[in-house]
CSV table of C-alpha atoms in Angstrom, one decimal:
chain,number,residue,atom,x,y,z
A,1,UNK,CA,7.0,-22.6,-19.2
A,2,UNK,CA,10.4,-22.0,-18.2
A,3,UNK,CA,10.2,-18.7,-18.4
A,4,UNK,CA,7.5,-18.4,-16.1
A,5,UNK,CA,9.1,-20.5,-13.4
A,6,UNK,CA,12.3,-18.2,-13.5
A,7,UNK,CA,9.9,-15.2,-13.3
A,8,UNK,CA,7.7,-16.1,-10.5
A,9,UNK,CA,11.1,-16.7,-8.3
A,10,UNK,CA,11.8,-12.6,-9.4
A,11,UNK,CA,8.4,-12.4,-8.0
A,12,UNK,CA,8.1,-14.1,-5.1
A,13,UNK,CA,11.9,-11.9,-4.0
A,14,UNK,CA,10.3,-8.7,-5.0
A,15,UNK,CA,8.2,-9.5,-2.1
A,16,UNK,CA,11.0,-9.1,0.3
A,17,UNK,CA,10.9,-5.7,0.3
A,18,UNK,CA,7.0,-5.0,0.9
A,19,UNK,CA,6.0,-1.3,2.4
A,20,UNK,CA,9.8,-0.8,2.0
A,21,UNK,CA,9.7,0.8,-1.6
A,22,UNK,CA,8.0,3.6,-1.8
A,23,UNK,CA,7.4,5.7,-3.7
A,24,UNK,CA,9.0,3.0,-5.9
A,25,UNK,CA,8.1,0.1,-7.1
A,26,UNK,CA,8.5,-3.5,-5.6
A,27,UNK,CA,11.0,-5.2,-8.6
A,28,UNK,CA,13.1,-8.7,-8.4
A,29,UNK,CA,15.7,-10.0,-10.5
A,30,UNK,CA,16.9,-13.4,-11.2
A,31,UNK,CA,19.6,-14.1,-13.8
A,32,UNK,CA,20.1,-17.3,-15.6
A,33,UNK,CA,22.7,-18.9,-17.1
A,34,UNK,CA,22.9,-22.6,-18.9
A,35,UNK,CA,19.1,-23.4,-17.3
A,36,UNK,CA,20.1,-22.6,-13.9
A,37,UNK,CA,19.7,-19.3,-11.6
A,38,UNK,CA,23.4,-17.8,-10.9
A,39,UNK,CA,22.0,-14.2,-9.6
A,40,UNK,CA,19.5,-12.5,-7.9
A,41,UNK,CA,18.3,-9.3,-6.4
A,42,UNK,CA,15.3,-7.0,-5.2
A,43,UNK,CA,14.9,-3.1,-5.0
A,44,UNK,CA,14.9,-2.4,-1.1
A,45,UNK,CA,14.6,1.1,-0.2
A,46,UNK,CA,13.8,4.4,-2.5
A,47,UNK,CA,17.2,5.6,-3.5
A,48,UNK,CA,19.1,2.8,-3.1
A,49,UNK,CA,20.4,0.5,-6.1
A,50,UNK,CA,17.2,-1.3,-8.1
A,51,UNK,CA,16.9,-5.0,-8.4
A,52,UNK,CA,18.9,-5.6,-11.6
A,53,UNK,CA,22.0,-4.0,-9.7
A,54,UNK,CA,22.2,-6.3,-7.3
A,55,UNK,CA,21.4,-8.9,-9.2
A,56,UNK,CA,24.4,-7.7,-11.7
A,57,UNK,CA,26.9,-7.4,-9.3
A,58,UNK,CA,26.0,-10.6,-7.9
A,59,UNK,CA,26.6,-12.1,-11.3
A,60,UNK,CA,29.6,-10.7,-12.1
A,61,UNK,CA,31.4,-11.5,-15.3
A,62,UNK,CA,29.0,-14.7,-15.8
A,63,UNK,CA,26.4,-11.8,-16.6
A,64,UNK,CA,27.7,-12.4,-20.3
A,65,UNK,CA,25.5,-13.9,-22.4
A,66,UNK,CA,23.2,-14.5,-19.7
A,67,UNK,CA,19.3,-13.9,-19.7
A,68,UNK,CA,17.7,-11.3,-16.9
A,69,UNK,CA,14.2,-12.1,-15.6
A,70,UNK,CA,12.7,-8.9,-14.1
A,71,UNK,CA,9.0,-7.7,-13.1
A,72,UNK,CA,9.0,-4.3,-14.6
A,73,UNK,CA,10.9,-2.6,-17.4
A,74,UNK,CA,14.4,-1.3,-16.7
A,75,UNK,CA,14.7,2.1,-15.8
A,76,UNK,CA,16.5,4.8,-18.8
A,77,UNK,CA,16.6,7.7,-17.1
A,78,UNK,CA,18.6,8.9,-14.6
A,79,UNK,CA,16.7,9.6,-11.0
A,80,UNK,CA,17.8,8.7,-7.2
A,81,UNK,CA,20.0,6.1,-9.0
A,82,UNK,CA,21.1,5.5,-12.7
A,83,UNK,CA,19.8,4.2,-15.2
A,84,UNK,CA,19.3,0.3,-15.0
A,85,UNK,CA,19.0,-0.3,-18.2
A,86,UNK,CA,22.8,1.1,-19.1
A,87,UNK,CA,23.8,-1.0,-16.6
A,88,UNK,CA,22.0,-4.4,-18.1
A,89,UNK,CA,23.9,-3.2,-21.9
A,90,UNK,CA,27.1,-3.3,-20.0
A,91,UNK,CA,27.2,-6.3,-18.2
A,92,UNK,CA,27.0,-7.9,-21.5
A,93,UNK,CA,23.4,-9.5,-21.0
A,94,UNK,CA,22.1,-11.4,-24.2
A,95,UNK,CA,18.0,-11.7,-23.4
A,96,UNK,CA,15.7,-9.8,-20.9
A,97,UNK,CA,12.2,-11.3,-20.1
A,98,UNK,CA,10.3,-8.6,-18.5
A,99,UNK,CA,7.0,-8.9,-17.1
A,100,UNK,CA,5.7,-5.7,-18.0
A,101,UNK,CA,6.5,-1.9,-19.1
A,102,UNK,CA,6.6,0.6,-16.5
A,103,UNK,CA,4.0,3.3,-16.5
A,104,UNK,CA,6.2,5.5,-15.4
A,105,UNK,CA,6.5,8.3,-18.6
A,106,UNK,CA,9.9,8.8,-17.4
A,107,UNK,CA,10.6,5.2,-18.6
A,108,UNK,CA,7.4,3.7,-20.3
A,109,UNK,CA,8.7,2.0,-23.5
A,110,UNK,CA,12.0,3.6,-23.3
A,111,UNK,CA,14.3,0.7,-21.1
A,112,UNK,CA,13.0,-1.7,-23.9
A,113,UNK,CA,14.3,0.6,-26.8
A,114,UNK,CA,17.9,0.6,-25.1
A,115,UNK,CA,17.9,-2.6,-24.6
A,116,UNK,CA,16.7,-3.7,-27.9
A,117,UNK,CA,19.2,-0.9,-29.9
A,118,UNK,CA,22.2,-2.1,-28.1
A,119,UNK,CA,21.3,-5.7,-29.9
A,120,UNK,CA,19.7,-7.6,-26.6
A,121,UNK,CA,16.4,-10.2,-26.8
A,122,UNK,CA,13.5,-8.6,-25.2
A,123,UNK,CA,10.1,-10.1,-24.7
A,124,UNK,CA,7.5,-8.7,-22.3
A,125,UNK,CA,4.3,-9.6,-20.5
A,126,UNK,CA,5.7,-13.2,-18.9
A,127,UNK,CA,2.7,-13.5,-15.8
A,128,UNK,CA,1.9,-9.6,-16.3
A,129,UNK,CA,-1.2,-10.0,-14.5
A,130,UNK,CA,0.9,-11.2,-11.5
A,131,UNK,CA,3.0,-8.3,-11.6
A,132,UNK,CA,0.7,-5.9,-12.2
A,133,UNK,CA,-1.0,-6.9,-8.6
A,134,UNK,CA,2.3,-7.3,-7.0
A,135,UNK,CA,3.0,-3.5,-7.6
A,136,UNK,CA,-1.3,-1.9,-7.5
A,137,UNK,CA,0.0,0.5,-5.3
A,138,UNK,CA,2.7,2.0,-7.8
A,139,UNK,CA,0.3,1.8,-10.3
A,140,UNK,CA,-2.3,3.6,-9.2
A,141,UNK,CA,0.2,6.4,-7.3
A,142,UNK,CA,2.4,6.9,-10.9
A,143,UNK,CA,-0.8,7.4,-12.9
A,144,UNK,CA,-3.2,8.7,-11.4
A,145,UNK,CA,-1.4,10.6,-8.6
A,146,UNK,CA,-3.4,9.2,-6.0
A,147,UNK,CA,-2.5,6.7,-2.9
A,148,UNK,CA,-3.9,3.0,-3.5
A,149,UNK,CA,-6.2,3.0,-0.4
A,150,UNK,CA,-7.5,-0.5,1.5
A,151,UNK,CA,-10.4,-0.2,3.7
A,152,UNK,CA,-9.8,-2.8,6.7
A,153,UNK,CA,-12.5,-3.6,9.5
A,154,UNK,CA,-13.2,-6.5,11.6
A,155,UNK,CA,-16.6,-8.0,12.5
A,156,UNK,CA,-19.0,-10.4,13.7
A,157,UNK,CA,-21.4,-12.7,11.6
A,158,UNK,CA,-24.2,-9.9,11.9
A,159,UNK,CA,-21.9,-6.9,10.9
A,160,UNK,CA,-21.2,-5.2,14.1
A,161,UNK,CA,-17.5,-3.6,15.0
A,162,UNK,CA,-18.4,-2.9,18.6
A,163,UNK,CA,-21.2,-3.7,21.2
A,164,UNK,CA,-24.2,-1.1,21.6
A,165,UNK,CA,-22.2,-0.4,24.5
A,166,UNK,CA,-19.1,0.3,22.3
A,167,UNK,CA,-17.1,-2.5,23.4
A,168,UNK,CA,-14.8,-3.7,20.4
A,169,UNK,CA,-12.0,-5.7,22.1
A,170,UNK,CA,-11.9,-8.3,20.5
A,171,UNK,CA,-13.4,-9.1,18.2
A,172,UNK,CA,-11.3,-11.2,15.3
A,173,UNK,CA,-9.0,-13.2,16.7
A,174,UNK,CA,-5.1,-13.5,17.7
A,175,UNK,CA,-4.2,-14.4,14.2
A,176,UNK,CA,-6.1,-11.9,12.4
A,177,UNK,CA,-5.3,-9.0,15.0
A,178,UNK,CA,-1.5,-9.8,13.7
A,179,UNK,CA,-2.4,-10.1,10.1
A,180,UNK,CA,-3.6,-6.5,10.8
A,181,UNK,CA,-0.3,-5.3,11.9
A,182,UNK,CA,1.2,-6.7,9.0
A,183,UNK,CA,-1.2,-4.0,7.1
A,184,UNK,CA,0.0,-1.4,9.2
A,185,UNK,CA,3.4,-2.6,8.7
A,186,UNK,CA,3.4,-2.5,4.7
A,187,UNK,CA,1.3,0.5,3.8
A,188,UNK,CA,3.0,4.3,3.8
A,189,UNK,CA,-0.1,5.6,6.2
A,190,UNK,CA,-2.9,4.6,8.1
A,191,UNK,CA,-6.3,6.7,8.7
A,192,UNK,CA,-9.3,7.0,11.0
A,193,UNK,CA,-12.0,9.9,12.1
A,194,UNK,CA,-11.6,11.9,14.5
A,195,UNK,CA,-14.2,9.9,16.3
A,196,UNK,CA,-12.1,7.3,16.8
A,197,UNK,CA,-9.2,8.8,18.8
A,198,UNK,CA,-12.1,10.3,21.1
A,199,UNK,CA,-12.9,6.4,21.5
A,200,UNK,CA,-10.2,4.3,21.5
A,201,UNK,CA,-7.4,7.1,22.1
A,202,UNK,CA,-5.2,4.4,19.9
A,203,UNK,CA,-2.0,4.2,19.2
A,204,UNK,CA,-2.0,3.2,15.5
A,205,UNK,CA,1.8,1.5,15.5
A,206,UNK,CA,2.7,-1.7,14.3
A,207,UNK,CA,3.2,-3.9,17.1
A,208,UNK,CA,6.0,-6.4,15.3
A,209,UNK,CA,9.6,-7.1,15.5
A,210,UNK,CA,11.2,-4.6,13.3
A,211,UNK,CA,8.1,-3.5,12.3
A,212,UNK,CA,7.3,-0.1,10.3
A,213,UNK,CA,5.1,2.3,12.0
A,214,UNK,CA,2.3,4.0,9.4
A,215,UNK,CA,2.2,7.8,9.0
A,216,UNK,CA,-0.8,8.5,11.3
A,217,UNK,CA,-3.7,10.9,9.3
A,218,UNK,CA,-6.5,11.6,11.5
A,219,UNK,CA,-9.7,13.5,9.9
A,220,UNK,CA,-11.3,15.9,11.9
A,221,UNK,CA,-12.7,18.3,10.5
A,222,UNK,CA,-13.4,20.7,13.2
A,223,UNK,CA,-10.2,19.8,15.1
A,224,UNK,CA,-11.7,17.5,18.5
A,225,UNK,CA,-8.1,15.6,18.4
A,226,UNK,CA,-7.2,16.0,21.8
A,227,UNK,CA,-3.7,18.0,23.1
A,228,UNK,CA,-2.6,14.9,24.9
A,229,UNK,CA,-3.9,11.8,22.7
A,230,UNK,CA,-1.2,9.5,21.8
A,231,UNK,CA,-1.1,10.3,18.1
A,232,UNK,CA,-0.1,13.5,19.3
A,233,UNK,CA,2.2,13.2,22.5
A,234,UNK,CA,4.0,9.1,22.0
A,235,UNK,CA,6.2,10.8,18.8
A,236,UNK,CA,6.4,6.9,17.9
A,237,UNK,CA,5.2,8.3,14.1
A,238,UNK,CA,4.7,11.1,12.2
A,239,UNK,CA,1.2,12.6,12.6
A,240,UNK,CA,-0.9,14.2,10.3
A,241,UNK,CA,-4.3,15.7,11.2
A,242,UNK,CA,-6.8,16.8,8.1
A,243,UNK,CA,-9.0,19.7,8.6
A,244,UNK,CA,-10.4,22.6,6.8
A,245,UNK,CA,-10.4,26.3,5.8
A,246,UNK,CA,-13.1,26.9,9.0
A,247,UNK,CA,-11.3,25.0,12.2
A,248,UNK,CA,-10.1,27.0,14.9
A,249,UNK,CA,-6.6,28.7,14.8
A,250,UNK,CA,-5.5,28.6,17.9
A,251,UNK,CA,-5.8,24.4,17.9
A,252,UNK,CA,-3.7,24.7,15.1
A,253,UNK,CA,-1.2,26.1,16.5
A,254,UNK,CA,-1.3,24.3,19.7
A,255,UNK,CA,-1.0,20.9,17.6
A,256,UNK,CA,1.9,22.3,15.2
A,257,UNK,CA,3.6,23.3,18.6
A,258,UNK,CA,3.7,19.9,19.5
A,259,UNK,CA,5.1,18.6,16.0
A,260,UNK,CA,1.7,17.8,14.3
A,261,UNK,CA,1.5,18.3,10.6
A,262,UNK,CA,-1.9,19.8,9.4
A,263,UNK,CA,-3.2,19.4,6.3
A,264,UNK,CA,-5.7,22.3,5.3
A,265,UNK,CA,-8.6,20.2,2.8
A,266,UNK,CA,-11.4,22.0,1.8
A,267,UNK,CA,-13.2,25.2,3.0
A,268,UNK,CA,-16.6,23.4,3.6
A,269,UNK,CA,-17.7,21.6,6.6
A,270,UNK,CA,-15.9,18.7,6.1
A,271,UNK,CA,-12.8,17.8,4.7
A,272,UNK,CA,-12.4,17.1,1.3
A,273,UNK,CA,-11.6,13.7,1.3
A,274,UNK,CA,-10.1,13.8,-2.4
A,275,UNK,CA,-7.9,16.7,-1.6
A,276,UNK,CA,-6.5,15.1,1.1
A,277,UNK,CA,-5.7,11.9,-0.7
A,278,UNK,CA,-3.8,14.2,-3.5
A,279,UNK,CA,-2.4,16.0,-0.7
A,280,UNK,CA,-0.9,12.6,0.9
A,281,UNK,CA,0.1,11.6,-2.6
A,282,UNK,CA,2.1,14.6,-3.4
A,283,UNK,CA,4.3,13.8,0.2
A,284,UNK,CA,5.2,10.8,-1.4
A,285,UNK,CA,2.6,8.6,0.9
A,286,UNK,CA,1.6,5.9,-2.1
A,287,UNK,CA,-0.7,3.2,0.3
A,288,UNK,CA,-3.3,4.0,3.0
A,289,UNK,CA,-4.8,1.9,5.0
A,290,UNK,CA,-8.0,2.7,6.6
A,291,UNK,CA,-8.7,1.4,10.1
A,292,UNK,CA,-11.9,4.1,11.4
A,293,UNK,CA,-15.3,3.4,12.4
A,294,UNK,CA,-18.7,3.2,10.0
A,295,UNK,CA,-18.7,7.3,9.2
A,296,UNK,CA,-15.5,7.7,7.7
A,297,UNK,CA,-15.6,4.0,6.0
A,298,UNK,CA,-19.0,5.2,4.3
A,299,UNK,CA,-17.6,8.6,3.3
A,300,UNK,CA,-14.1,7.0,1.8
A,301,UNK,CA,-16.5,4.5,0.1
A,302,UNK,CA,-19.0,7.7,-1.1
A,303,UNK,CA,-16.5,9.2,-2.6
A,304,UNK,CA,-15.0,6.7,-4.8
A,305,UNK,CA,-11.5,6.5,-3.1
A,306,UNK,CA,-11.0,3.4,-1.8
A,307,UNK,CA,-9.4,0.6,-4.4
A,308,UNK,CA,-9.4,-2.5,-2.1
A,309,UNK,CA,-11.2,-4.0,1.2
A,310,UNK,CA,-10.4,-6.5,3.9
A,311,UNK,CA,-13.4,-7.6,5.9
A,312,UNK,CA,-12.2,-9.9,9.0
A,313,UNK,CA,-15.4,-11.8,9.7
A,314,UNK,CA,-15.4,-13.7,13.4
A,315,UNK,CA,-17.7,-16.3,14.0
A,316,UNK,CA,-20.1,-14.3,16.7
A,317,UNK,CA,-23.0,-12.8,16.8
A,318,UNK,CA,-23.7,-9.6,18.7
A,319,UNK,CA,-26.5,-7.9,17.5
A,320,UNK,CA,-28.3,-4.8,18.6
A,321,UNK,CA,-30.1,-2.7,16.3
A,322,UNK,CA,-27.4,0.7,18.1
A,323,UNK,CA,-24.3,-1.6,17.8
A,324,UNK,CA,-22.0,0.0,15.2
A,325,UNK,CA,-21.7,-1.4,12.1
A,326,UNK,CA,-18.6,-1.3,9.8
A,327,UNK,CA,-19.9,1.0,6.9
A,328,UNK,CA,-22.6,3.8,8.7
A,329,UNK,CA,-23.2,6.9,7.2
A,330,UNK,CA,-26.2,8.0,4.8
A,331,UNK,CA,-25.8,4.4,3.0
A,332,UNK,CA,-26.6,4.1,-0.4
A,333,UNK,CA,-30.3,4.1,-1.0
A,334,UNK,CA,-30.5,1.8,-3.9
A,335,UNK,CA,-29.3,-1.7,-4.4
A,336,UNK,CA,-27.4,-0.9,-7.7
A,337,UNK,CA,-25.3,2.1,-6.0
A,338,UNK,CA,-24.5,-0.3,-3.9
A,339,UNK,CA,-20.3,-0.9,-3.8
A,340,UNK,CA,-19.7,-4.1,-5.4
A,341,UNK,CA,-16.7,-6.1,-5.1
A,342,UNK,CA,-14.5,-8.1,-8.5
A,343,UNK,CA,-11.7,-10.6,-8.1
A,344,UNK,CA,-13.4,-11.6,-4.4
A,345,UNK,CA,-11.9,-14.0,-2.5
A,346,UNK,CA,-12.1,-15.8,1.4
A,347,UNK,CA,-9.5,-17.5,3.3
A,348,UNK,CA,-9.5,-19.0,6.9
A,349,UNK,CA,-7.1,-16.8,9.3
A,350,UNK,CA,-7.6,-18.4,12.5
A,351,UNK,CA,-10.8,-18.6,13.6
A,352,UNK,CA,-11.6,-16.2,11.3
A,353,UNK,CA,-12.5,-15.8,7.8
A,354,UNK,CA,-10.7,-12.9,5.6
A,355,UNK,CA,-12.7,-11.3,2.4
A,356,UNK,CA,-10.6,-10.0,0.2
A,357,UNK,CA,-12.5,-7.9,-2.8
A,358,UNK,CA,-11.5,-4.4,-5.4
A,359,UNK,CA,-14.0,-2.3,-5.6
């Protein structure tokens, strides 16, 4: 029991760092002496020192014979910083509770054997579960090479994003319109269909005090963006557009002139939606958040890429059998394709309610 409540506090400060991290892990650190808490730390940024650092150094000499709470396995191997688990050996720690290995093959197994050769306690898996959703994102980047994407919409009681007359604004409320800027804020990049930017012509920033703007990737497949849309003249974030093998050169050019990136996904009509993701993965974007319309929800959903989804439901009923809808497309034609969500769960965000389901 004791151990938990130490490591839940390494939780809870690993949290500090949210949409900061990446491609790294979030990791706190909390180190206890005689029952009570004398240190702690959190990773903050990619290259700068990991949790346990701070949390050392913080410490100082009362580091001896002290025990180290941490949420994922000291590094061994040398990277944009060195190794953490060296660093634990000498600072003359006697016991490190860890909440689980890291995945990583770089490390994976290896932090514990240092530790446990150089005559330290180790045990492992103290509110795994826990860590293992604080960090979903890592996971699923550092094994499988692919971004951890969350589909996001908002809607009425009847399912409708917009009016039949395509009116959208608003309709979640104040409290949930900010909650979605906190999702912008924490994830590496956020996506939509070209369709979209020929609607709304949005923005996409984060629209909070020392917020983090997303890494905007726009799918268009036959390359409609236009020249002077604000993804591609306010240069308040990096812009990606997706297109394939067939779109027109001379756009290309035109949208690389003005400091686009373009991401070339598939020689068929569409973009390849799973090359892309690989393609964001290998430029180090780990988390995508999806804010579109029905077509491109429906196609992420299709094709099996989306790990997580957050329906805003408002209290209002619009109706309209041509009002959008949030997932469009083809749809799945029987019951048991249907997407189904596990570990589902609904909270009150103003007037609101938020779903919260993995696929």
């Amino acid at each position: 029991m004791t151990d938990e409540i130490f490591m839940r506090e390494a939780l809870r400060i690993a949290r500090h760092a949210e949409g900061r991290t990446s491609p790294n892990p979030l990791v706190g650190a909390v180190i206890v002496r005689d029952g009570k808490i004398i240190a702690q730390g959190w990773h903050r940024q990619a290259g700068t020192p990991h949790a346990e650092i701070h949390a050392l150094n913080m410490a100082g000499e009362l580091s001896r014979g002290a025990t180290l709470y941490v949420t994922l396995e000291p590094c061994s191997h040398f990277g944009r910083t060195p190794p953490c688990a060296q660093a634990v050996i000498n600072a003359g720690i006697s016991r490190v509770v860890a909440a689980m290995s890291d995945p990583n093959p770089k490390v994976a197994g290896h932090g514990f054997e240092m530790l446990r050769s150089a005559g330290i306690e180790v045990d492992v898996g103290i509110l795994e579960a826990e860590a293992r959703r604080l960090n979903e994102v890592f996971l699923k980047y550092i094994t499988q090479k692919l971004p951890f994407v969350t589909l996001k919409f908002a809607c009425s009681l009847d399912g409708k994003i917009a009016t039949s007359t395509g009116e959208s604004q608003w309709i979640s409320c104040e409290e949930s319109r900010k909650f979605s800027h906190h999702l912008r804020d924490i994830n590496d990049a956020i996506l939509i269909g070209v369709g979209t930017v020929l609607a709304d012509n949005p923005s996409l920033t984060t629209r909070l005090v020392d917020g983090k703007n997303p890494v905007r990737v726009i799918v268009d497949s036959k390359i409609r963006t236009p020249l002077n849309s604000k993804v591609v003249t306010d240069k308040s974030a990096r812009t990606i557009i997706a297109t394939t093998a067939n779109a027109p050169i001379e756009k290309i050019s035109a949208l690389k002139s003005l400091g686009v990136e373009i991401i070339v996904a598939g020689n068929g009509e569409r973009v390849d939606l799973e090359i892309l993701m690989r393609e964001l993965a290998s430029r180090e974007l780990t988390s995508v958040l999806i804010e579109g319309g029905g077509q491109i929800h429906f196609s992420m959903l299709k094709a099996g890429l989306v790990d997580k989804i957050l329906a805003f439901i408002a209290p209002k009923i619009i109706g309209g059998s041509n009002a959008l809808t949030a997932v469009e497309g083809a749809g799945f034609t029987k019951i048991s394709d249907a997407v189904t969500l596990k570990n589902f769960t609904a909270e009150q965000i103003g007037t609101d309610f938020l779903l919260q389901g993995y696929v």
